[in-house]
PDB file of C-alpha atoms in Angstrom:
ATOM      1  CA  MET A   1      55.456-172.947-260.440  1.00 68.00           C
ATOM      2  CA  VAL A   2      53.312-169.978-259.476  1.00 74.00           C
ATOM      3  CA  ASP A   3      53.521-166.942-261.732  1.00 84.00           C
ATOM      4  CA  PRO A   4      54.641-163.652-260.087  1.00 80.00           C
ATOM      5  CA  LYS A   5      51.187-162.016-260.259  1.00 83.00           C
ATOM      6  CA  SER A   6      49.501-164.981-258.553  1.00 86.00           C
ATOM      7  CA  ARG A   7      52.279-165.110-255.968  1.00 86.00           C
ATOM      8  CA  SER A   8      51.777-161.412-255.201  1.00 85.00           C
ATOM      9  CA  ILE A   9      48.025-161.941-254.770  1.00 89.00           C
ATOM     10  CA  LEU A  10      48.576-164.967-252.510  1.00 90.00           C
ATOM     11  CA  ILE A  11      51.036-163.084-250.312  1.00 90.00           C
ATOM     12  CA  SER A  12      48.657-160.101-250.108  1.00 91.00           C
ATOM     13  CA  LEU A  13      45.846-162.457-249.025  1.00 93.00           C
ATOM     14  CA  PHE A  14      48.189-163.987-246.440  1.00 92.00           C
ATOM     15  CA  VAL A  15      49.019-160.512-245.081  1.00 92.00           C
ATOM     16  CA  ILE A  16      45.299-159.651-244.874  1.00 94.00           C
ATOM     17  CA  ALA A  17      44.534-162.941-243.107  1.00 94.00           C
ATOM     18  CA  LEU A  18      47.396-162.454-240.651  1.00 93.00           C
ATOM     19  CA  ALA A  19      46.242-158.925-239.841  1.00 95.00           C
ATOM     20  CA  ALA A  20      42.646-160.105-239.423  1.00 96.00           C
ATOM     21  CA  ILE A  21      43.736-162.858-237.028  1.00 95.00           C
ATOM     22  CA  VAL A  22      45.535-160.285-234.899  1.00 94.00           C
ATOM     23  CA  LEU A  23      43.082-157.355-235.088  1.00 95.00           C
ATOM     24  CA  LEU A  24      39.563-158.819-235.211  1.00 95.00           C
ATOM     25  CA  PRO A  25      39.182-161.241-232.280  1.00 95.00           C
ATOM     26  CA  ASN A  26      37.085-160.171-229.278  1.00 94.00           C
ATOM     27  CA  LEU A  27      36.363-156.622-230.499  1.00 92.00           C
ATOM     28  CA  GLY A  28      33.024-156.625-228.706  1.00 92.00           C
ATOM     29  CA  ASP A  29      34.210-158.088-225.399  1.00 90.00           C
ATOM     30  CA  ARG A  30      34.984-154.818-223.608  1.00 91.00           C
ATOM     31  CA  THR A  31      32.740-151.793-223.352  1.00 92.00           C
ATOM     32  CA  LEU A  32      33.693-148.608-225.153  1.00 91.00           C
ATOM     33  CA  TRP A  33      35.866-146.316-223.038  1.00 88.00           C
ATOM     34  CA  GLY A  34      35.670-142.482-222.937  1.00 81.00           C
ATOM     35  CA  ASP A  35      36.936-141.408-226.364  1.00 88.00           C
ATOM     36  CA  GLU A  36      35.470-144.452-228.099  1.00 91.00           C
ATOM     37  CA  ALA A  37      32.074-143.857-226.531  1.00 91.00           C
ATOM     38  CA  GLN A  38      32.250-140.228-227.613  1.00 90.00           C
ATOM     39  CA  THR A  39      32.884-141.300-231.217  1.00 93.00           C
ATOM     40  CA  ALA A  40      29.981-143.765-231.131  1.00 94.00           C
ATOM     41  CA  LEU A  41      27.581-141.248-229.587  1.00 93.00           C
ATOM     42  CA  ILE A  42      28.491-138.560-232.099  1.00 92.00           C
ATOM     43  CA  ALA A  43      28.028-141.076-234.935  1.00 95.00           C
ATOM     44  CA  GLN A  44      24.517-141.669-233.633  1.00 95.00           C
ATOM     45  CA  THR A  45      23.793-137.936-233.906  1.00 94.00           C
ATOM     46  CA  VAL A  46      24.768-138.219-237.577  1.00 94.00           C
ATOM     47  CA  LEU A  47      22.048-140.833-237.977  1.00 95.00           C
ATOM     48  CA  ARG A  48      19.461-138.558-236.362  1.00 93.00           C
ATOM     49  CA  HIS A  49      20.496-135.112-237.599  1.00 93.00           C
ATOM     50  CA  GLY A  50      22.776-135.672-240.589  1.00 94.00           C
ATOM     51  CA  ILE A  51      25.744-133.888-239.001  1.00 93.00           C
ATOM     52  CA  PRO A  52      27.975-134.632-236.002  1.00 93.00           C
ATOM     53  CA  LEU A  53      26.728-132.899-232.875  1.00 89.00           C
ATOM     54  CA  GLY A  54      28.176-132.664-229.386  1.00 83.00           C
ATOM     55  CA  THR A  55      24.803-133.448-227.818  1.00 82.00           C
ATOM     56  CA  ASP A  56      21.846-135.724-228.354  1.00 82.00           C
ATOM     57  CA  GLY A  57      19.544-133.102-226.849  1.00 78.00           C
ATOM     58  CA  ARG A  58      19.793-134.568-223.385  1.00 86.00           C
ATOM     59  CA  ASN A  59      23.460-135.465-222.850  1.00 82.00           C
ATOM     60  CA  PHE A  60      26.617-133.612-223.851  1.00 80.00           C
ATOM     61  CA  PHE A  61      29.602-135.558-225.202  1.00 79.00           C
ATOM     62  CA  SER A  62      32.349-133.156-224.233  1.00 74.00           C
ATOM     63  CA  ILE A  63      35.466-134.233-222.400  1.00 76.00           C
ATOM     64  CA  ASP A  64      36.928-130.732-222.653  1.00 77.00           C
ATOM     65  CA  LEU A  65      34.200-128.513-221.151  1.00 75.00           C
ATOM     66  CA  GLY A  66      32.457-127.942-224.488  1.00 72.00           C
ATOM     67  CA  ALA A  67      35.518-126.814-226.455  1.00 77.00           C
ATOM     68  CA  GLU A  68      34.891-129.597-229.005  1.00 80.00           C
ATOM     69  CA  HIS A  69      31.725-128.124-230.447  1.00 81.00           C
ATOM     70  CA  GLY A  70      30.751-124.749-231.810  1.00 78.00           C
ATOM     71  CA  LYS A  71      27.500-122.925-232.453  1.00 83.00           C
ATOM     72  CA  ASN A  72      24.423-125.166-232.262  1.00 85.00           C
ATOM     73  CA  TYR A  73      26.695-127.881-230.798  1.00 80.00           C
ATOM     74  CA  ILE A  74      28.138-128.766-234.228  1.00 83.00           C
ATOM     75  CA  TRP A  75      31.263-130.865-233.691  1.00 89.00           C
ATOM     76  CA  LYS A  76      34.511-129.121-234.615  1.00 85.00           C
ATOM     77  CA  TYR A  77      37.222-130.954-232.687  1.00 84.00           C
ATOM     78  CA  HIS A  78      37.814-133.868-235.104  1.00 84.00           C
ATOM     79  CA  THR A  79      37.324-134.359-238.809  1.00 88.00           C
ATOM     80  CA  TRP A  80      33.931-135.836-239.578  1.00 90.00           C
ATOM     81  CA  LEU A  81      34.782-138.828-241.754  1.00 94.00           C
ATOM     82  CA  GLN A  82      35.039-141.215-238.791  1.00 94.00           C
ATOM     83  CA  PHE A  83      31.539-140.258-237.647  1.00 95.00           C
ATOM     84  CA  TYR A  84      29.975-140.773-241.068  1.00 97.00           C
ATOM     85  CA  VAL A  85      31.711-144.128-241.591  1.00 96.00           C
ATOM     86  CA  LEU A  86      30.597-145.330-238.174  1.00 97.00           C
ATOM     87  CA  ALA A  87      27.060-144.000-238.712  1.00 97.00           C
ATOM     88  CA  LEU A  88      26.882-146.039-241.924  1.00 97.00           C
ATOM     89  CA  PHE A  89      28.000-149.180-240.076  1.00 97.00           C
ATOM     90  CA  PHE A  90      25.441-148.511-237.327  1.00 97.00           C
ATOM     91  CA  LYS A  91      22.695-148.057-239.913  1.00 97.00           C
ATOM     92  CA  VAL A  92      23.585-151.276-241.752  1.00 97.00           C
ATOM     93  CA  PHE A  93      24.555-153.570-238.856  1.00 97.00           C
ATOM     94  CA  GLY A  94      22.924-151.995-235.771  1.00 95.00           C
ATOM     95  CA  VAL A  95      24.468-150.296-232.774  1.00 95.00           C
ATOM     96  CA  SER A  96      26.824-152.414-230.662  1.00 95.00           C
ATOM     97  CA  THR A  97      30.346-152.357-229.302  1.00 96.00           C
ATOM     98  CA  LEU A  98      31.491-154.845-231.927  1.00 96.00           C
ATOM     99  CA  VAL A  99      30.001-152.827-234.791  1.00 96.00           C
ATOM    100  CA  ALA A 100      31.538-149.637-233.360  1.00 96.00           C
ATOM    101  CA  ARG A 101      35.038-151.095-233.558  1.00 96.00           C
ATOM    102  CA  ILE A 102      34.807-153.089-236.805  1.00 97.00           C
ATOM    103  CA  PRO A 103      35.309-150.236-239.322  1.00 97.00           C
ATOM    104  CA  PHE A 104      38.423-149.048-237.539  1.00 96.00           C
ATOM    105  CA  ALA A 105      39.848-152.562-237.233  1.00 96.00           C
ATOM    106  CA  LEU A 106      39.233-152.965-240.979  1.00 96.00           C
ATOM    107  CA  ALA A 107      41.161-149.731-241.510  1.00 96.00           C
ATOM    108  CA  GLY A 108      43.949-151.289-239.417  1.00 96.00           C
ATOM    109  CA  ILE A 109      43.962-154.321-241.721  1.00 96.00           C
ATOM    110  CA  ALA A 110      44.155-151.961-244.707  1.00 96.00           C
ATOM    111  CA  THR A 111      47.093-150.220-243.008  1.00 96.00           C
ATOM    112  CA  VAL A 112      48.924-153.536-242.696  1.00 95.00           C
ATOM    113  CA  LEU A 113      48.294-154.318-246.375  1.00 95.00           C
ATOM    114  CA  ALA A 114      49.420-150.808-247.339  1.00 95.00           C
ATOM    115  CA  THR A 115      52.599-151.346-245.307  1.00 95.00           C
ATOM    116  CA  TYR A 116      53.306-154.507-247.282  1.00 94.00           C
ATOM    117  CA  LYS A 117      52.601-152.840-250.649  1.00 94.00           C
ATOM    118  CA  PHE A 118      54.640-149.763-249.757  1.00 95.00           C
ATOM    119  CA  GLY A 119      57.533-151.984-248.676  1.00 94.00           C
ATOM    120  CA  ILE A 120      57.472-153.711-252.071  1.00 93.00           C
ATOM    121  CA  TYR A 121      57.416-150.324-253.800  1.00 94.00           C
ATOM    122  CA  LEU A 122      60.152-148.879-251.607  1.00 94.00           C
ATOM    123  CA  TRP A 123      62.604-151.770-251.406  1.00 92.00           C
ATOM    124  CA  ASN A 124      61.467-154.088-254.214  1.00 92.00           C
ATOM    125  CA  ASP A 125      62.115-156.905-251.739  1.00 91.00           C
ATOM    126  CA  ARG A 126      59.316-159.191-250.598  1.00 90.00           C
ATOM    127  CA  ARG A 127      61.180-160.384-247.488  1.00 92.00           C
ATOM    128  CA  ALA A 128      61.894-156.855-246.269  1.00 93.00           C
ATOM    129  CA  SER A 129      58.273-155.922-246.892  1.00 92.00           C
ATOM    130  CA  LEU A 130      56.994-158.956-244.965  1.00 93.00           C
ATOM    131  CA  LEU A 131      59.402-158.110-242.148  1.00 94.00           C
ATOM    132  CA  SER A 132      57.864-154.637-241.958  1.00 94.00           C
ATOM    133  CA  VAL A 133      54.399-156.238-241.736  1.00 94.00           C
ATOM    134  CA  VAL A 134      55.496-158.570-238.936  1.00 94.00           C
ATOM    135  CA  THR A 135      57.105-155.649-237.114  1.00 94.00           C
ATOM    136  CA  LEU A 136      53.881-153.643-237.400  1.00 94.00           C
ATOM    137  CA  LEU A 137      51.788-156.578-236.164  1.00 95.00           C
ATOM    138  CA  LEU A 138      54.102-156.968-233.159  1.00 95.00           C
ATOM    139  CA  CYS A 139      53.828-153.266-232.301  1.00 95.00           C
ATOM    140  CA  VAL A 140      51.562-153.127-229.260  1.00 95.00           C
ATOM    141  CA  PRO A 141      50.624-149.421-229.630  1.00 95.00           C
ATOM    142  CA  PHE A 142      49.504-150.067-233.225  1.00 95.00           C
ATOM    143  CA  LEU A 143      47.456-153.086-232.143  1.00 95.00           C
ATOM    144  CA  LEU A 144      45.788-151.161-229.323  1.00 93.00           C
ATOM    145  CA  LEU A 145      44.979-148.127-231.454  1.00 94.00           C
ATOM    146  CA  ALA A 146      43.796-150.094-234.506  1.00 95.00           C
ATOM    147  CA  ARG A 147      41.248-151.970-232.386  1.00 95.00           C
ATOM    148  CA  GLN A 148      39.598-148.828-230.997  1.00 94.00           C
ATOM    149  CA  CYS A 149      36.482-147.005-232.129  1.00 93.00           C
ATOM    150  CA  ARG A 150      38.574-144.003-233.147  1.00 91.00           C
ATOM    151  CA  TYR A 151      40.226-142.596-236.256  1.00 88.00           C
ATOM    152  CA  TYR A 152      43.721-143.769-235.253  1.00 87.00           C
ATOM    153  CA  ALA A 153      44.010-146.724-237.667  1.00 82.00           C
TER     154      ALA A 153
END
């Protein structure tokens, strides 16, 4: 017989594995689209300048006629955490489509685990919590957004 603490850990690992199976495959197969590319390019300015900028000095990353950045092209449209996290991944693993999407897919996996844990807290019922995880992993909008190089996950 497995004690309750070990059972909880095993189920949490199962939830993480299930989410990874759904969210991680083929992340680098398609090129980054508009908003994703913007996030990746701005993250690269963090590597060069230490802050998110709307330009690399040659190209501008605006999709809204420059409304996204302020004085000296400092980015103001989104919070900066996504750019710093992605810049760290680029620095450690190199710049690629796969690396650009990995931190956000990992956040998606964390969201699935948090859904499971919150379900346990809310309902104190493991089956209901697992059902909420399965429902989330069958939700196509969640799957699409969690696999993008954006803050959505």
